[in-house]
Amino acid sequence: MSEQITDPSPASDDYIGPDASLLIVDDDGPFLRRLARAMETRGFQVETAESVAEGVAKSHANPPKYAVLDLRLGDGNGLDVIEAIRQKREDTRIIVLTGYGNIATAVTAVKLGAVDYLAKPADADDVYAALTQRSGEKVELPENPMSADRVRWEHIQRVYEICERNVSETARRLNMHRRTLQRILAKRAPK
């Protein structure tokens, strides 16, 4: 999957503030480097990590003011990085970025301290807007509501998260055959 990173427009430090430290954690190397460059041109002091372990280590060593975290990483879950950041710094603005978006995970991310949740592909403008959005600002409503297939998929994902990602228990609660559920979980979210 290739994400779009648009050419940045210079940003004023009014939105970022004096502490412009930004940690980006994503295991997609090319995307990580493009986003890091785009955020640097917008005034952030960027540090990058390609794994949960590296993200946690950098969070403990130098807790950032801003963070953009991929949810699914090769060595674990980006939510672990949120917890590591929150142990050291309460005021970090955290954005969760993922290609496997679902409502249950978004709710979990927000409960842990993320301020926004963006589905890939997201461009640098979307990430910048989410990072610099002032509290109380309203988010624009999407032009198209979720399809019926997407609503069904979201419900299945929510029950799956409630069951702590236990396929057998989720299938039982949904009154669904286990193999059917596994096929649904293996697919990407419908539009």
Tab-separated table of C-alpha atoms in Angstrom:
chain	number	residue	atom	x	y	z
A	1	MET	CA	0.000	0.000	0.000
A	2	SER	CA	1.447	3.367	-0.889
A	3	GLU	CA	0.336	6.406	0.994
A	4	GLN	CA	0.356	9.882	-0.459
A	5	ILE	CA	2.524	12.534	1.103
A	6	THR	CA	1.801	15.897	-0.428
A	7	ASP	CA	4.311	18.674	-0.729
A	8	PRO	CA	4.148	20.695	2.435
A	9	SER	CA	3.305	24.301	2.819
A	10	PRO	CA	5.405	26.109	5.410
A	11	ALA	CA	3.784	26.136	8.811
A	12	SER	CA	3.909	28.808	11.422
A	13	ASP	CA	5.128	27.908	14.892
A	14	ASP	CA	1.915	29.428	16.293
A	15	TYR	CA	0.176	26.109	15.806
A	16	ILE	CA	3.049	23.907	16.966
A	17	GLY	CA	4.365	25.863	19.930
A	18	PRO	CA	7.881	26.079	21.352
A	19	ASP	CA	8.241	22.291	21.838
A	20	ALA	CA	8.021	20.846	18.336
A	21	SER	CA	9.343	17.360	19.127
A	22	LEU	CA	7.547	14.701	17.067
A	23	LEU	CA	7.967	10.928	17.243
A	24	ILE	CA	6.745	8.949	14.223
A	25	VAL	CA	6.517	5.163	14.637
A	26	ASP	CA	5.725	3.133	11.505
A	27	ASP	CA	7.194	-0.081	10.101
A	28	ASP	CA	6.676	1.029	6.484
A	29	GLY	CA	10.142	2.539	5.919
A	30	PRO	CA	9.460	4.564	2.745
A	31	PHE	CA	6.248	6.012	4.176
A	32	LEU	CA	7.999	6.778	7.474
A	33	ARG	CA	10.807	8.689	5.737
A	34	ARG	CA	8.410	10.659	3.473
A	35	LEU	CA	6.190	11.628	6.392
A	36	ALA	CA	9.219	12.580	8.521
A	37	ARG	CA	10.533	14.871	5.771
A	38	ALA	CA	7.106	16.441	5.273
A	39	MET	CA	6.695	17.091	9.008
A	40	GLU	CA	10.222	18.571	9.286
A	41	THR	CA	9.362	21.097	6.577
A	42	ARG	CA	6.282	22.028	8.614
A	43	GLY	CA	8.452	22.948	11.600
A	44	PHE	CA	8.604	19.737	13.647
A	45	GLN	CA	11.794	18.245	15.120
A	46	VAL	CA	11.230	14.663	14.013
A	47	GLU	CA	12.499	11.437	15.501
A	48	THR	CA	11.509	8.118	13.899
A	49	ALA	CA	11.145	4.499	14.985
A	50	GLU	CA	10.252	1.397	12.974
A	51	SER	CA	9.150	-0.902	15.824
A	52	VAL	CA	7.266	-0.912	19.119
A	53	ALA	CA	10.501	-1.597	21.017
A	54	GLU	CA	12.286	1.328	19.354
A	55	GLY	CA	9.251	3.597	19.853
A	56	VAL	CA	8.998	2.710	23.549
A	57	ALA	CA	12.754	3.264	24.042
A	58	LYS	CA	12.646	6.673	22.349
A	59	SER	CA	9.507	7.617	24.328
A	60	HIS	CA	11.258	6.874	27.605
A	61	ALA	CA	14.517	8.602	26.591
A	62	ASN	CA	12.939	11.767	25.187
A	63	PRO	CA	9.125	11.960	25.543
A	64	PRO	CA	7.789	13.920	22.543
A	65	LYS	CA	5.213	16.713	22.508
A	66	TYR	CA	3.626	15.131	19.400
A	67	ALA	CA	3.448	11.523	18.186
A	68	VAL	CA	2.144	9.719	15.107
A	69	LEU	CA	1.904	5.975	15.655
A	70	ASP	CA	1.042	3.127	13.330
A	71	LEU	CA	-1.290	0.675	15.021
A	72	ARG	CA	0.079	-2.590	13.625
A	73	LEU	CA	3.830	-2.936	13.762
A	74	GLY	CA	6.027	-5.945	13.070
A	75	ASP	CA	6.817	-6.536	16.739
A	76	GLY	CA	3.486	-5.616	18.313
A	77	ASN	CA	0.838	-2.993	18.781
A	78	GLY	CA	1.313	0.777	18.554
A	79	LEU	CA	-1.013	1.149	21.555
A	80	ASP	CA	1.943	-0.002	23.688
A	81	VAL	CA	3.848	3.093	22.559
A	82	ILE	CA	0.928	5.295	23.683
A	83	GLU	CA	1.182	3.780	27.164
A	84	ALA	CA	4.958	4.350	27.221
A	85	ILE	CA	4.537	7.997	26.221
A	86	ARG	CA	1.793	8.570	28.806
A	87	GLN	CA	4.039	7.180	31.561
A	88	LYS	CA	6.511	9.994	30.879
A	89	ARG	CA	4.386	12.833	29.514
A	90	GLU	CA	0.676	13.621	29.839
A	91	ASP	CA	0.448	16.523	27.351
A	92	THR	CA	1.615	14.673	24.208
A	93	ARG	CA	-0.769	14.985	21.252
A	94	ILE	CA	-0.925	11.448	19.859
A	95	ILE	CA	-2.360	10.447	16.498
A	96	VAL	CA	-2.925	6.767	15.658
A	97	LEU	CA	-2.461	5.979	11.971
A	98	THR	CA	-3.403	2.618	10.496
A	99	GLY	CA	-4.515	0.732	7.430
A	100	TYR	CA	-6.638	-1.546	9.609
A	101	GLY	CA	-8.995	1.015	11.062
A	102	ASN	CA	-11.993	0.050	13.136
A	103	ILE	CA	-14.102	1.801	15.719
A	104	ALA	CA	-13.177	-0.482	18.632
A	105	THR	CA	-9.474	0.141	18.179
A	106	ALA	CA	-10.073	3.854	17.756
A	107	VAL	CA	-11.984	3.910	21.048
A	108	THR	CA	-9.163	2.008	22.781
A	109	ALA	CA	-6.574	4.399	21.354
A	110	VAL	CA	-8.542	7.422	22.577
A	111	LYS	CA	-9.001	5.884	26.038
A	112	LEU	CA	-5.233	5.389	26.232
A	113	GLY	CA	-4.643	9.016	25.315
A	114	ALA	CA	-4.647	9.426	21.532
A	115	VAL	CA	-6.336	12.611	20.321
A	116	ASP	CA	-7.185	11.392	16.817
A	117	TYR	CA	-7.268	8.308	14.648
A	118	LEU	CA	-6.510	8.452	10.919
A	119	ALA	CA	-6.954	5.627	8.431
A	120	LYS	CA	-4.286	5.072	5.791
A	121	PRO	CA	-3.779	6.342	3.242
A	122	ALA	CA	-3.406	9.668	5.004
A	123	ASP	CA	-1.305	12.466	3.635
A	124	ALA	CA	0.926	14.894	5.507
A	125	ASP	CA	-1.789	17.572	5.441
A	126	ASP	CA	-4.210	15.246	7.273
A	127	VAL	CA	-1.555	14.341	9.851
A	128	TYR	CA	-0.553	17.988	10.359
A	129	ALA	CA	-4.199	19.054	10.743
A	130	ALA	CA	-4.820	16.335	13.328
A	131	LEU	CA	-1.665	17.207	15.286
A	132	THR	CA	-2.337	20.939	15.372
A	133	GLN	CA	-6.116	20.928	15.788
A	134	ARG	CA	-7.019	23.042	18.772
A	135	SER	CA	-9.173	21.466	21.457
A	136	GLY	CA	-12.801	22.316	20.917
A	137	GLU	CA	-12.444	22.587	17.129
A	138	LYS	CA	-15.021	20.551	15.287
A	139	VAL	CA	-13.926	17.876	12.861
A	140	GLU	CA	-15.490	18.046	9.406
A	141	LEU	CA	-18.112	15.383	8.784
A	142	PRO	CA	-17.265	12.828	6.089
A	143	GLU	CA	-18.892	13.373	2.708
A	144	ASN	CA	-20.040	9.762	2.434
A	145	PRO	CA	-21.474	7.766	5.340
A	146	MET	CA	-20.272	4.208	6.015
A	147	SER	CA	-21.677	1.492	3.796
A	148	ALA	CA	-23.753	-1.338	5.269
A	149	ASP	CA	-20.784	-3.693	4.727
A	150	ARG	CA	-18.524	-1.321	6.634
A	151	VAL	CA	-21.015	-1.016	9.524
A	152	ARG	CA	-21.194	-4.845	9.734
A	153	TRP	CA	-17.390	-5.071	9.654
A	154	GLU	CA	-17.107	-2.429	12.393
A	155	HIS	CA	-19.552	-4.351	14.595
A	156	ILE	CA	-17.588	-7.583	14.137
A	157	GLN	CA	-14.336	-5.760	14.977
A	158	ARG	CA	-15.901	-4.240	18.103
A	159	VAL	CA	-17.056	-7.635	19.386
A	160	TYR	CA	-13.635	-9.108	18.497
A	161	GLU	CA	-11.915	-6.421	20.617
A	162	ILE	CA	-14.402	-6.936	23.483
A	163	CYS	CA	-13.512	-10.651	23.399
A	164	GLU	CA	-9.831	-9.693	23.655
A	165	ARG	CA	-9.173	-10.891	20.098
A	166	ASN	CA	-10.350	-14.433	20.839
A	167	VAL	CA	-11.779	-15.775	17.559
A	168	SER	CA	-13.713	-18.667	19.126
A	169	GLU	CA	-15.424	-16.468	21.721
A	170	THR	CA	-16.187	-13.792	19.107
A	171	ALA	CA	-17.730	-16.373	16.760
A	172	ARG	CA	-19.857	-17.738	19.617
A	173	ARG	CA	-21.122	-14.263	20.575
A	174	LEU	CA	-21.895	-13.364	16.973
A	175	ASN	CA	-23.545	-16.750	16.335
A	176	MET	CA	-21.185	-17.196	13.401
A	177	HIS	CA	-19.075	-20.100	12.177
A	178	ARG	CA	-15.453	-19.718	13.330
A	179	ARG	CA	-13.981	-20.133	9.801
A	180	THR	CA	-16.356	-17.540	8.375
A	181	LEU	CA	-15.251	-15.110	11.075
A	182	GLN	CA	-11.571	-15.846	10.369
A	183	ARG	CA	-12.097	-15.062	6.656
A	184	ILE	CA	-13.789	-11.753	7.550
A	185	LEU	CA	-11.018	-10.811	9.985
A	186	ALA	CA	-8.323	-11.584	7.405
A	187	LYS	CA	-9.788	-9.097	4.897
A	188	ARG	CA	-9.303	-5.352	4.834
A	189	ALA	CA	-12.123	-3.098	5.930
A	190	PRO	CA	-14.739	-2.427	3.250
A	191	LYS	CA	-15.204	1.178	2.116
